[in-house]
Amino acid sequence: MLNMNNLCIFDWETCNLNKDISSPIQIAAVMLHPRTLEEIEGSRFESLMRPIDPTKIEDKALEVNKKTREQIMAATEQKIVWKMFVDYLNTYNYKKSSFTAPIACGHNIFNFDLPIYRAMAVEYKNVDKRGEPNLFNPIYAIDTMQMCFTWFESLKNPEKLNLSAICTYLGMDPEEIAGAHDAMNDVLLTAAILRRFMQFGRNIAKTTKFKNAFKKEEAVVG
C-alpha cells in the first residue's frame, strides 16, 4: 500500500479577504486514518488566534466567518496557537520524519490554506535546511476542489466548486452547510467529501486494470 501517512484536513479563517496581507484568526484540523479513512478519535484541533496587526481586520471578512472583533482580540496570541498546531501535527507524524508527516488536505488549500501555512512556518522557523516548511509531507497534498474539478469539469452542474456549492450539490446536511466559514465546520464538511471520494476511488481501483493499460491489447481502463 502506497500511503501510511495520516490525512490532516485543515482550514484557516482570516481577518482579511486578501490572503497575501491577512492574518489568520482561526485554525481547525482533524486527522483521518490512512487505511480506514475514519476520523481518528481525539484528533480534532481548533483555536481562535489574535492577529499580530489588528488594523488588518476587515469587516467584510468578519461578515463571512461570523466572528466579532471582540472575539478576535480576546483570542490566544498567534505564536502560542501556532506552537500548539505544530505539536498537534508532530503527534500524528508516526516516525517523526518529513516523509512520514501528515498529508495536508483541504478544500482550495493550494490557493489559500497552504500559502498561509508556508508563511507561518517560515515566520516561526519550522523549516528544513533549505528553508522549506517541514510539518506536512513534502510530496503529497490533496485539494478536494481540484479533485472535484477532475470529476465534474465536463458536466453542466455544479456550476461552482466552492465548498458550499459542492456540499449542496452532493446533498449534504443544509444545517451543516449553513455553518460554512467556521474553520471546524469546514474541516468536517471537507473530511466527509474527501472520505467519500477516496472510498469511491478505491472501489474503482480494485476493479480496473491499470497495469499495461497503454498497451493496445491491455487497454481496459475506463
mmCIF file with all atom_site columns, C-alpha atoms in Angstrom:
data_model
loop_
_atom_site.group_PDB
_atom_site.id
_atom_site.type_symbol
_atom_site.label_atom_id
_atom_site.label_alt_id
_atom_site.label_comp_id
_atom_site.label_asym_id
_atom_site.label_entity_id
_atom_site.label_seq_id
_atom_site.pdbx_PDB_ins_code
_atom_site.Cartn_x
_atom_site.Cartn_y
_atom_site.Cartn_z
_atom_site.occupancy
_atom_site.B_iso_or_equiv
_atom_site.pdbx_formal_charge
_atom_site.auth_seq_id
_atom_site.auth_comp_id
_atom_site.auth_asym_id
_atom_site.auth_atom_id
_atom_site.pdbx_PDB_model_num
ATOM 1   C CA . MET A 1 1   ? 0.000   0.000  0.000   1.00 0.00 ? 1   MET A CA 1
ATOM 2   C CA . LEU A 1 2   ? 1.319   3.405  -1.004  1.00 0.00 ? 2   LEU A CA 1
ATOM 3   C CA . ASN A 1 3   ? 0.071   5.545  1.847   1.00 0.00 ? 3   ASN A CA 1
ATOM 4   C CA . MET A 1 4   ? 0.516   5.026  5.578   1.00 0.00 ? 4   MET A CA 1
ATOM 5   C CA . ASN A 1 5   ? 0.536   8.740  6.446   1.00 0.00 ? 5   ASN A CA 1
ATOM 6   C CA . ASN A 1 6   ? -2.316  10.280 8.388   1.00 0.00 ? 6   ASN A CA 1
ATOM 7   C CA . LEU A 1 7   ? -4.525  12.645 6.410   1.00 0.00 ? 7   LEU A CA 1
ATOM 8   C CA . CYS A 1 8   ? -4.789  16.093 8.002   1.00 0.00 ? 8   CYS A CA 1
ATOM 9   C CA . ILE A 1 9   ? -7.775  18.133 6.846   1.00 0.00 ? 9   ILE A CA 1
ATOM 10  C CA . PHE A 1 10  ? -7.177  21.720 7.964   1.00 0.00 ? 10  PHE A CA 1
ATOM 11  C CA . ASP A 1 11  ? -8.617  25.170 7.396   1.00 0.00 ? 11  ASP A CA 1
ATOM 12  C CA . TRP A 1 12  ? -7.746  28.773 8.222   1.00 0.00 ? 12  TRP A CA 1
ATOM 13  C CA . GLU A 1 13  ? -10.151 31.643 8.680   1.00 0.00 ? 13  GLU A CA 1
ATOM 14  C CA . THR A 1 14  ? -8.596  35.065 8.209   1.00 0.00 ? 14  THR A CA 1
ATOM 15  C CA . CYS A 1 15  ? -9.304  38.678 9.168   1.00 0.00 ? 15  CYS A CA 1
ATOM 16  C CA . ASN A 1 16  ? -8.917  39.919 5.606   1.00 0.00 ? 16  ASN A CA 1
ATOM 17  C CA . LEU A 1 17  ? -10.152 38.553 2.275   1.00 0.00 ? 17  LEU A CA 1
ATOM 18  C CA . ASN A 1 18  ? -6.684  39.003 0.756   1.00 0.00 ? 18  ASN A CA 1
ATOM 19  C CA . LYS A 1 19  ? -4.615  36.018 1.969   1.00 0.00 ? 19  LYS A CA 1
ATOM 20  C CA . ASP A 1 20  ? -1.358  37.753 0.976   1.00 0.00 ? 20  ASP A CA 1
ATOM 21  C CA . ILE A 1 21  ? -1.740  40.529 3.557   1.00 0.00 ? 21  ILE A CA 1
ATOM 22  C CA . SER A 1 22  ? -4.110  38.923 6.021   1.00 0.00 ? 22  SER A CA 1
ATOM 23  C CA . SER A 1 23  ? -3.547  37.295 9.384   1.00 0.00 ? 23  SER A CA 1
ATOM 24  C CA . PRO A 1 24  ? -5.264  34.052 10.371  1.00 0.00 ? 24  PRO A CA 1
ATOM 25  C CA . ILE A 1 25  ? -7.812  34.327 13.183  1.00 0.00 ? 25  ILE A CA 1
ATOM 26  C CA . GLN A 1 26  ? -8.857  30.664 13.412  1.00 0.00 ? 26  GLN A CA 1
ATOM 27  C CA . ILE A 1 27  ? -7.307  27.284 12.668  1.00 0.00 ? 27  ILE A CA 1
ATOM 28  C CA . ALA A 1 28  ? -9.018  23.897 12.751  1.00 0.00 ? 28  ALA A CA 1
ATOM 29  C CA . ALA A 1 29  ? -7.924  20.415 11.794  1.00 0.00 ? 29  ALA A CA 1
ATOM 30  C CA . VAL A 1 30  ? -8.860  16.761 12.032  1.00 0.00 ? 30  VAL A CA 1
ATOM 31  C CA . MET A 1 31  ? -6.965  13.573 11.201  1.00 0.00 ? 31  MET A CA 1
ATOM 32  C CA . LEU A 1 32  ? -8.260  10.681 9.122   1.00 0.00 ? 32  LEU A CA 1
ATOM 33  C CA . HIS A 1 33  ? -6.690  7.240  9.415   1.00 0.00 ? 33  HIS A CA 1
ATOM 34  C CA . PRO A 1 34  ? -4.910  6.480  6.114   1.00 0.00 ? 34  PRO A CA 1
ATOM 35  C CA . ARG A 1 35  ? -6.373  2.997  5.714   1.00 0.00 ? 35  ARG A CA 1
ATOM 36  C CA . THR A 1 36  ? -9.861  3.193  7.245   1.00 0.00 ? 36  THR A CA 1
ATOM 37  C CA . LEU A 1 37  ? -10.425 6.866  6.311   1.00 0.00 ? 37  LEU A CA 1
ATOM 38  C CA . GLU A 1 38  ? -12.272 7.245  9.609   1.00 0.00 ? 38  GLU A CA 1
ATOM 39  C CA . GLU A 1 39  ? -11.705 10.217 11.902  1.00 0.00 ? 39  GLU A CA 1
ATOM 40  C CA . ILE A 1 40  ? -9.023  9.386  14.461  1.00 0.00 ? 40  ILE A CA 1
ATOM 41  C CA . GLU A 1 41  ? -10.536 9.631  17.918  1.00 0.00 ? 41  GLU A CA 1
ATOM 42  C CA . GLY A 1 42  ? -9.435  12.736 19.789  1.00 0.00 ? 42  GLY A CA 1
ATOM 43  C CA . SER A 1 43  ? -7.811  14.294 16.713  1.00 0.00 ? 43  SER A CA 1
ATOM 44  C CA . ARG A 1 44  ? -9.880  17.464 16.429  1.00 0.00 ? 44  ARG A CA 1
ATOM 45  C CA . PHE A 1 45  ? -7.881  20.677 16.835  1.00 0.00 ? 45  PHE A CA 1
ATOM 46  C CA . GLU A 1 46  ? -9.380  24.156 16.869  1.00 0.00 ? 46  GLU A CA 1
ATOM 47  C CA . SER A 1 47  ? -8.451  27.583 18.174  1.00 0.00 ? 47  SER A CA 1
ATOM 48  C CA . LEU A 1 48  ? -9.091  31.250 17.588  1.00 0.00 ? 48  LEU A CA 1
ATOM 49  C CA . MET A 1 49  ? -5.988  33.430 17.464  1.00 0.00 ? 49  MET A CA 1
ATOM 50  C CA . ARG A 1 50  ? -5.332  37.122 17.856  1.00 0.00 ? 50  ARG A CA 1
ATOM 51  C CA . PRO A 1 51  ? -3.850  38.722 14.717  1.00 0.00 ? 51  PRO A CA 1
ATOM 52  C CA . ILE A 1 52  ? -0.489  40.439 15.068  1.00 0.00 ? 52  ILE A CA 1
ATOM 53  C CA . ASP A 1 53  ? -1.755  43.550 13.296  1.00 0.00 ? 53  ASP A CA 1
ATOM 54  C CA . PRO A 1 54  ? -5.361  44.403 14.304  1.00 0.00 ? 54  PRO A CA 1
ATOM 55  C CA . THR A 1 55  ? -5.506  47.163 11.688  1.00 0.00 ? 55  THR A CA 1
ATOM 56  C CA . LYS A 1 56  ? -5.808  44.446 9.023   1.00 0.00 ? 56  LYS A CA 1
ATOM 57  C CA . ILE A 1 57  ? -9.140  43.245 10.391  1.00 0.00 ? 57  ILE A CA 1
ATOM 58  C CA . GLU A 1 58  ? -11.709 43.770 7.649   1.00 0.00 ? 58  GLU A CA 1
ATOM 59  C CA . ASP A 1 59  ? -15.457 43.966 8.267   1.00 0.00 ? 59  ASP A CA 1
ATOM 60  C CA . LYS A 1 60  ? -16.223 42.049 5.071   1.00 0.00 ? 60  LYS A CA 1
ATOM 61  C CA . ALA A 1 61  ? -14.100 39.123 6.260   1.00 0.00 ? 61  ALA A CA 1
ATOM 62  C CA . LEU A 1 62  ? -15.868 39.120 9.632   1.00 0.00 ? 62  LEU A CA 1
ATOM 63  C CA . GLU A 1 63  ? -19.212 39.002 7.834   1.00 0.00 ? 63  GLU A CA 1
ATOM 64  C CA . VAL A 1 64  ? -18.048 35.853 6.054   1.00 0.00 ? 64  VAL A CA 1
ATOM 65  C CA . ASN A 1 65  ? -16.605 33.970 9.020   1.00 0.00 ? 65  ASN A CA 1
ATOM 66  C CA . LYS A 1 66  ? -19.141 35.315 11.539  1.00 0.00 ? 66  LYS A CA 1
ATOM 67  C CA . LYS A 1 67  ? -16.550 36.366 14.092  1.00 0.00 ? 67  LYS A CA 1
ATOM 68  C CA . THR A 1 68  ? -16.526 39.625 16.059  1.00 0.00 ? 68  THR A CA 1
ATOM 69  C CA . ARG A 1 69  ? -13.653 41.971 16.746  1.00 0.00 ? 69  ARG A CA 1
ATOM 70  C CA . GLU A 1 70  ? -14.170 41.340 20.458  1.00 0.00 ? 70  GLU A CA 1
ATOM 71  C CA . GLN A 1 71  ? -13.787 37.571 19.977  1.00 0.00 ? 71  GLN A CA 1
ATOM 72  C CA . ILE A 1 72  ? -10.670 38.002 17.893  1.00 0.00 ? 72  ILE A CA 1
ATOM 73  C CA . MET A 1 73  ? -8.932  40.473 20.189  1.00 0.00 ? 73  MET A CA 1
ATOM 74  C CA . ALA A 1 74  ? -9.660  38.254 23.211  1.00 0.00 ? 74  ALA A CA 1
ATOM 75  C CA . ALA A 1 75  ? -8.209  35.185 21.481  1.00 0.00 ? 75  ALA A CA 1
ATOM 76  C CA . THR A 1 76  ? -4.901  33.465 22.235  1.00 0.00 ? 76  THR A CA 1
ATOM 77  C CA . GLU A 1 77  ? -1.718  35.014 20.852  1.00 0.00 ? 77  GLU A CA 1
ATOM 78  C CA . GLN A 1 78  ? -0.809  33.804 17.352  1.00 0.00 ? 78  GLN A CA 1
ATOM 79  C CA . LYS A 1 79  ? 2.597   32.332 18.209  1.00 0.00 ? 79  LYS A CA 1
ATOM 80  C CA . ILE A 1 80  ? 1.081   30.266 21.026  1.00 0.00 ? 80  ILE A CA 1
ATOM 81  C CA . VAL A 1 81  ? -1.625  28.818 18.773  1.00 0.00 ? 81  VAL A CA 1
ATOM 82  C CA . TRP A 1 82  ? 0.949   28.096 16.097  1.00 0.00 ? 82  TRP A CA 1
ATOM 83  C CA . LYS A 1 83  ? 3.111   26.204 18.610  1.00 0.00 ? 83  LYS A CA 1
ATOM 84  C CA . MET A 1 84  ? 0.036   24.182 19.609  1.00 0.00 ? 84  MET A CA 1
ATOM 85  C CA . PHE A 1 85  ? -0.635  23.373 15.950  1.00 0.00 ? 85  PHE A CA 1
ATOM 86  C CA . VAL A 1 86  ? 2.976   22.325 15.391  1.00 0.00 ? 86  VAL A CA 1
ATOM 87  C CA . ASP A 1 87  ? 2.791   19.988 18.389  1.00 0.00 ? 87  ASP A CA 1
ATOM 88  C CA . TYR A 1 88  ? -0.500  18.624 17.066  1.00 0.00 ? 88  TYR A CA 1
ATOM 89  C CA . LEU A 1 89  ? 0.974   17.805 13.653  1.00 0.00 ? 89  LEU A CA 1
ATOM 90  C CA . ASN A 1 90  ? 4.062   16.211 15.183  1.00 0.00 ? 90  ASN A CA 1
ATOM 91  C CA . THR A 1 91  ? 1.848   13.999 17.345  1.00 0.00 ? 91  THR A CA 1
ATOM 92  C CA . TYR A 1 92  ? 0.437   12.407 14.176  1.00 0.00 ? 92  TYR A CA 1
ATOM 93  C CA . ASN A 1 93  ? 3.810   12.021 12.454  1.00 0.00 ? 93  ASN A CA 1
ATOM 94  C CA . TYR A 1 94  ? 4.356   8.336  13.181  1.00 0.00 ? 94  TYR A CA 1
ATOM 95  C CA . LYS A 1 95  ? 8.139   8.231  12.569  1.00 0.00 ? 95  LYS A CA 1
ATOM 96  C CA . LYS A 1 96  ? 8.913   11.910 13.186  1.00 0.00 ? 96  LYS A CA 1
ATOM 97  C CA . SER A 1 97  ? 10.374  12.481 9.715   1.00 0.00 ? 97  SER A CA 1
ATOM 98  C CA . SER A 1 98  ? 9.163   14.772 6.943   1.00 0.00 ? 98  SER A CA 1
ATOM 99  C CA . PHE A 1 99  ? 8.222   11.801 4.779   1.00 0.00 ? 99  PHE A CA 1
ATOM 100 C CA . THR A 1 100 ? 6.007   10.291 7.495   1.00 0.00 ? 100 THR A CA 1
ATOM 101 C CA . ALA A 1 101 ? 4.398   13.633 8.353   1.00 0.00 ? 101 ALA A CA 1
ATOM 102 C CA . PRO A 1 102 ? 0.648   14.017 7.834   1.00 0.00 ? 102 PRO A CA 1
ATOM 103 C CA . ILE A 1 103 ? -0.565  14.728 4.313   1.00 0.00 ? 103 ILE A CA 1
ATOM 104 C CA . ALA A 1 104 ? -2.109  18.192 4.016   1.00 0.00 ? 104 ALA A CA 1
ATOM 105 C CA . CYS A 1 105 ? -5.727  18.073 2.835   1.00 0.00 ? 105 CYS A CA 1
ATOM 106 C CA . GLY A 1 106 ? -8.443  20.675 2.424   1.00 0.00 ? 106 GLY A CA 1
ATOM 107 C CA . HIS A 1 107 ? -10.762 22.496 0.055   1.00 0.00 ? 107 HIS A CA 1
ATOM 108 C CA . ASN A 1 108 ? -8.904  25.071 -2.046  1.00 0.00 ? 108 ASN A CA 1
ATOM 109 C CA . ILE A 1 109 ? -5.768  24.605 0.062   1.00 0.00 ? 109 ILE A CA 1
ATOM 110 C CA . PHE A 1 110 ? -3.448  25.033 -2.921  1.00 0.00 ? 110 PHE A CA 1
ATOM 111 C CA . ASN A 1 111 ? -4.601  28.621 -3.394  1.00 0.00 ? 111 ASN A CA 1
ATOM 112 C CA . PHE A 1 112 ? -5.414  29.627 0.183   1.00 0.00 ? 112 PHE A CA 1
ATOM 113 C CA . ASP A 1 113 ? -4.512  27.456 3.168   1.00 0.00 ? 113 ASP A CA 1
ATOM 114 C CA . LEU A 1 114 ? -1.109  26.121 2.119   1.00 0.00 ? 114 LEU A CA 1
ATOM 115 C CA . PRO A 1 115 ? 0.318   29.578 1.288   1.00 0.00 ? 115 PRO A CA 1
ATOM 116 C CA . ILE A 1 116 ? -0.725  30.749 4.768   1.00 0.00 ? 116 ILE A CA 1
ATOM 117 C CA . TYR A 1 117 ? 0.802   27.634 6.323   1.00 0.00 ? 117 TYR A CA 1
ATOM 118 C CA . ARG A 1 118 ? 4.076   28.223 4.452   1.00 0.00 ? 118 ARG A CA 1
ATOM 119 C CA . ALA A 1 119 ? 4.231   31.858 5.553   1.00 0.00 ? 119 ALA A CA 1
ATOM 120 C CA . MET A 1 120 ? 3.595   30.901 9.182   1.00 0.00 ? 120 MET A CA 1
ATOM 121 C CA . ALA A 1 121 ? 6.162   28.089 9.080   1.00 0.00 ? 121 ALA A CA 1
ATOM 122 C CA . VAL A 1 122 ? 8.804   30.451 7.724   1.00 0.00 ? 122 VAL A CA 1
ATOM 123 C CA . GLU A 1 123 ? 7.875   33.143 10.261  1.00 0.00 ? 123 GLU A CA 1
ATOM 124 C CA . TYR A 1 124 ? 8.266   30.745 13.184  1.00 0.00 ? 124 TYR A CA 1
ATOM 125 C CA . LYS A 1 125 ? 11.201  28.813 11.666  1.00 0.00 ? 125 LYS A CA 1
ATOM 126 C CA . ASN A 1 126 ? 9.530   25.432 11.245  1.00 0.00 ? 126 ASN A CA 1
ATOM 127 C CA . VAL A 1 127 ? 11.584  24.743 8.137   1.00 0.00 ? 127 VAL A CA 1
ATOM 128 C CA . ASP A 1 128 ? 14.274  22.352 6.918   1.00 0.00 ? 128 ASP A CA 1
ATOM 129 C CA . LYS A 1 129 ? 17.843  23.195 5.911   1.00 0.00 ? 129 LYS A CA 1
ATOM 130 C CA . ARG A 1 130 ? 16.608  24.530 2.566   1.00 0.00 ? 130 ARG A CA 1
ATOM 131 C CA . GLY A 1 131 ? 14.138  26.860 4.253   1.00 0.00 ? 131 GLY A CA 1
ATOM 132 C CA . GLU A 1 132 ? 11.147  24.716 3.238   1.00 0.00 ? 132 GLU A CA 1
ATOM 133 C CA . PRO A 1 133 ? 8.292   24.076 5.715   1.00 0.00 ? 133 PRO A CA 1
ATOM 134 C CA . ASN A 1 134 ? 8.611   20.587 7.167   1.00 0.00 ? 134 ASN A CA 1
ATOM 135 C CA . LEU A 1 135 ? 5.428   19.905 9.157   1.00 0.00 ? 135 LEU A CA 1
ATOM 136 C CA . PHE A 1 136 ? 3.436   18.278 6.358   1.00 0.00 ? 136 PHE A CA 1
ATOM 137 C CA . ASN A 1 137 ? 4.540   15.579 3.934   1.00 0.00 ? 137 ASN A CA 1
ATOM 138 C CA . PRO A 1 138 ? 6.756   17.326 1.333   1.00 0.00 ? 138 PRO A CA 1
ATOM 139 C CA . ILE A 1 139 ? 5.483   15.310 -1.641  1.00 0.00 ? 139 ILE A CA 1
ATOM 140 C CA . TYR A 1 140 ? 1.749   14.770 -1.367  1.00 0.00 ? 140 TYR A CA 1
ATOM 141 C CA . ALA A 1 141 ? -1.196  17.081 -0.696  1.00 0.00 ? 141 ALA A CA 1
ATOM 142 C CA . ILE A 1 142 ? -4.878  16.660 -1.506  1.00 0.00 ? 142 ILE A CA 1
ATOM 143 C CA . ASP A 1 143 ? -7.130  19.543 -2.550  1.00 0.00 ? 143 ASP A CA 1
ATOM 144 C CA . THR A 1 144 ? -10.781 18.480 -2.755  1.00 0.00 ? 144 THR A CA 1
ATOM 145 C CA . MET A 1 145 ? -11.578 21.442 -5.026  1.00 0.00 ? 145 MET A CA 1
ATOM 146 C CA . GLN A 1 146 ? -9.071  20.116 -7.556  1.00 0.00 ? 146 GLN A CA 1
ATOM 147 C CA . MET A 1 147 ? -10.407 16.605 -7.014  1.00 0.00 ? 147 MET A CA 1
ATOM 148 C CA . CYS A 1 148 ? -13.958 17.766 -7.750  1.00 0.00 ? 148 CYS A CA 1
ATOM 149 C CA . PHE A 1 149 ? -12.769 19.557 -10.883 1.00 0.00 ? 149 PHE A CA 1
ATOM 150 C CA . THR A 1 150 ? -11.492 16.289 -12.358 1.00 0.00 ? 150 THR A CA 1
ATOM 151 C CA . TRP A 1 151 ? -14.886 14.646 -11.788 1.00 0.00 ? 151 TRP A CA 1
ATOM 152 C CA . PHE A 1 152 ? -17.228 17.499 -12.732 1.00 0.00 ? 152 PHE A CA 1
ATOM 153 C CA . GLU A 1 153 ? -15.362 19.540 -15.396 1.00 0.00 ? 153 GLU A CA 1
ATOM 154 C CA . SER A 1 154 ? -17.369 18.053 -18.278 1.00 0.00 ? 154 SER A CA 1
ATOM 155 C CA . LEU A 1 155 ? -20.777 18.397 -16.588 1.00 0.00 ? 155 LEU A CA 1
ATOM 156 C CA . LYS A 1 156 ? -23.215 21.304 -16.515 1.00 0.00 ? 156 LYS A CA 1
ATOM 157 C CA . ASN A 1 157 ? -23.531 21.075 -12.750 1.00 0.00 ? 157 ASN A CA 1
ATOM 158 C CA . PRO A 1 158 ? -22.335 22.007 -10.234 1.00 0.00 ? 158 PRO A CA 1
ATOM 159 C CA . GLU A 1 159 ? -21.752 25.493 -11.626 1.00 0.00 ? 159 GLU A CA 1
ATOM 160 C CA . LYS A 1 160 ? -19.237 26.373 -8.887  1.00 0.00 ? 160 LYS A CA 1
ATOM 161 C CA . LEU A 1 161 ? -16.678 24.352 -6.956  1.00 0.00 ? 161 LEU A CA 1
ATOM 162 C CA . ASN A 1 162 ? -16.530 26.271 -3.688  1.00 0.00 ? 162 ASN A CA 1
ATOM 163 C CA . LEU A 1 163 ? -17.220 24.247 -0.561  1.00 0.00 ? 163 LEU A CA 1
ATOM 164 C CA . SER A 1 164 ? -20.816 25.382 -0.062  1.00 0.00 ? 164 SER A CA 1
ATOM 165 C CA . ALA A 1 165 ? -21.716 24.685 -3.697  1.00 0.00 ? 165 ALA A CA 1
ATOM 166 C CA . ILE A 1 166 ? -20.150 21.215 -3.634  1.00 0.00 ? 166 ILE A CA 1
ATOM 167 C CA . CYS A 1 167 ? -21.821 20.317 -0.334  1.00 0.00 ? 167 CYS A CA 1
ATOM 168 C CA . THR A 1 168 ? -25.200 21.479 -1.645  1.00 0.00 ? 168 THR A CA 1
ATOM 169 C CA . TYR A 1 169 ? -24.755 19.575 -4.904  1.00 0.00 ? 169 TYR A CA 1
ATOM 170 C CA . LEU A 1 170 ? -23.827 16.398 -3.034  1.00 0.00 ? 170 LEU A CA 1
ATOM 171 C CA . GLY A 1 171 ? -26.922 16.669 -0.840  1.00 0.00 ? 171 GLY A CA 1
ATOM 172 C CA . MET A 1 172 ? -25.179 17.192 2.484   1.00 0.00 ? 172 MET A CA 1
ATOM 173 C CA . ASP A 1 173 ? -26.964 18.445 5.596   1.00 0.00 ? 173 ASP A CA 1
ATOM 174 C CA . PRO A 1 174 ? -28.253 22.024 4.954   1.00 0.00 ? 174 PRO A CA 1
ATOM 175 C CA . GLU A 1 175 ? -27.701 22.990 8.605   1.00 0.00 ? 175 GLU A CA 1
ATOM 176 C CA . GLU A 1 176 ? -24.057 21.957 8.401   1.00 0.00 ? 176 GLU A CA 1
ATOM 177 C CA . ILE A 1 177 ? -23.623 23.820 5.113   1.00 0.00 ? 177 ILE A CA 1
ATOM 178 C CA . ALA A 1 178 ? -25.099 26.928 6.732   1.00 0.00 ? 178 ALA A CA 1
ATOM 179 C CA . GLY A 1 179 ? -22.167 26.884 9.154   1.00 0.00 ? 179 GLY A CA 1
ATOM 180 C CA . ALA A 1 180 ? -19.623 27.271 6.350   1.00 0.00 ? 180 ALA A CA 1
ATOM 181 C CA . HIS A 1 181 ? -16.668 29.580 7.020   1.00 0.00 ? 181 HIS A CA 1
ATOM 182 C CA . ASP A 1 182 ? -16.260 28.399 10.567  1.00 0.00 ? 182 ASP A CA 1
ATOM 183 C CA . ALA A 1 183 ? -12.953 26.563 10.411  1.00 0.00 ? 183 ALA A CA 1
ATOM 184 C CA . MET A 1 184 ? -14.011 23.394 12.243  1.00 0.00 ? 184 MET A CA 1
ATOM 185 C CA . ASN A 1 185 ? -17.306 23.153 10.379  1.00 0.00 ? 185 ASN A CA 1
ATOM 186 C CA . ASP A 1 186 ? -15.480 23.499 7.048   1.00 0.00 ? 186 ASP A CA 1
ATOM 187 C CA . VAL A 1 187 ? -12.925 20.883 8.106   1.00 0.00 ? 187 VAL A CA 1
ATOM 188 C CA . LEU A 1 188 ? -15.625 18.332 8.935   1.00 0.00 ? 188 LEU A CA 1
ATOM 189 C CA . LEU A 1 189 ? -17.506 19.003 5.675   1.00 0.00 ? 189 LEU A CA 1
ATOM 190 C CA . THR A 1 190 ? -14.278 18.644 3.690   1.00 0.00 ? 190 THR A CA 1
ATOM 191 C CA . ALA A 1 191 ? -13.353 15.466 5.556   1.00 0.00 ? 191 ALA A CA 1
ATOM 192 C CA . ALA A 1 192 ? -16.709 13.942 4.621   1.00 0.00 ? 192 ALA A CA 1
ATOM 193 C CA . ILE A 1 193 ? -16.181 14.803 0.947   1.00 0.00 ? 193 ILE A CA 1
ATOM 194 C CA . LEU A 1 194 ? -12.608 13.510 0.929   1.00 0.00 ? 194 LEU A CA 1
ATOM 195 C CA . ARG A 1 195 ? -13.598 10.260 2.611   1.00 0.00 ? 195 ARG A CA 1
ATOM 196 C CA . ARG A 1 196 ? -16.417 9.584  0.136   1.00 0.00 ? 196 ARG A CA 1
ATOM 197 C CA . PHE A 1 197 ? -14.315 10.337 -2.951  1.00 0.00 ? 197 PHE A CA 1
ATOM 198 C CA . MET A 1 198 ? -11.364 8.285  -1.712  1.00 0.00 ? 198 MET A CA 1
ATOM 199 C CA . GLN A 1 199 ? -13.650 5.339  -0.934  1.00 0.00 ? 199 GLN A CA 1
ATOM 200 C CA . PHE A 1 200 ? -15.168 5.696  -4.402  1.00 0.00 ? 200 PHE A CA 1
ATOM 201 C CA . GLY A 1 201 ? -11.708 5.778  -5.986  1.00 0.00 ? 201 GLY A CA 1
ATOM 202 C CA . ARG A 1 202 ? -10.584 2.730  -4.042  1.00 0.00 ? 202 ARG A CA 1
ATOM 203 C CA . ASN A 1 203 ? -13.620 0.772  -5.200  1.00 0.00 ? 203 ASN A CA 1
ATOM 204 C CA . ILE A 1 204 ? -12.920 1.677  -8.828  1.00 0.00 ? 204 ILE A CA 1
ATOM 205 C CA . ALA A 1 205 ? -9.206  0.909  -8.490  1.00 0.00 ? 205 ALA A CA 1
ATOM 206 C CA . LYS A 1 206 ? -9.934  -2.619 -7.245  1.00 0.00 ? 206 LYS A CA 1
ATOM 207 C CA . THR A 1 207 ? -11.914 -3.490 -10.382 1.00 0.00 ? 207 THR A CA 1
ATOM 208 C CA . THR A 1 208 ? -9.850  -1.632 -13.004 1.00 0.00 ? 208 THR A CA 1
ATOM 209 C CA . LYS A 1 209 ? -6.748  -2.982 -14.725 1.00 0.00 ? 209 LYS A CA 1
ATOM 210 C CA . PHE A 1 210 ? -4.226  -0.146 -14.753 1.00 0.00 ? 210 PHE A CA 1
ATOM 211 C CA . LYS A 1 211 ? -1.049  -2.113 -15.385 1.00 0.00 ? 211 LYS A CA 1
ATOM 212 C CA . ASN A 1 212 ? -0.086  -2.058 -19.091 1.00 0.00 ? 212 ASN A CA 1
ATOM 213 C CA . ALA A 1 213 ? -3.229  -0.048 -19.856 1.00 0.00 ? 213 ALA A CA 1
ATOM 214 C CA . PHE A 1 214 ? -1.411  1.855  -22.624 1.00 0.00 ? 214 PHE A CA 1
ATOM 215 C CA . LYS A 1 215 ? -0.578  -1.310 -24.498 1.00 0.00 ? 215 LYS A CA 1
ATOM 216 C CA . LYS A 1 216 ? -3.184  -1.905 -27.178 1.00 0.00 ? 216 LYS A CA 1
ATOM 217 C CA . GLU A 1 217 ? -4.062  -5.383 -26.100 1.00 0.00 ? 217 GLU A CA 1
ATOM 218 C CA . GLU A 1 218 ? -4.358  -4.324 -22.442 1.00 0.00 ? 218 GLU A CA 1
ATOM 219 C CA . ALA A 1 219 ? -6.247  -1.041 -22.855 1.00 0.00 ? 219 ALA A CA 1
ATOM 220 C CA . VAL A 1 220 ? -9.076  -1.801 -20.467 1.00 0.00 ? 220 VAL A CA 1
ATOM 221 C CA . VAL A 1 221 ? -9.077  1.286  -18.232 1.00 0.00 ? 221 VAL A CA 1
ATOM 222 C CA . GLY A 1 222 ? -12.350 3.201  -18.268 1.00 0.00 ? 222 GLY A CA 1
#
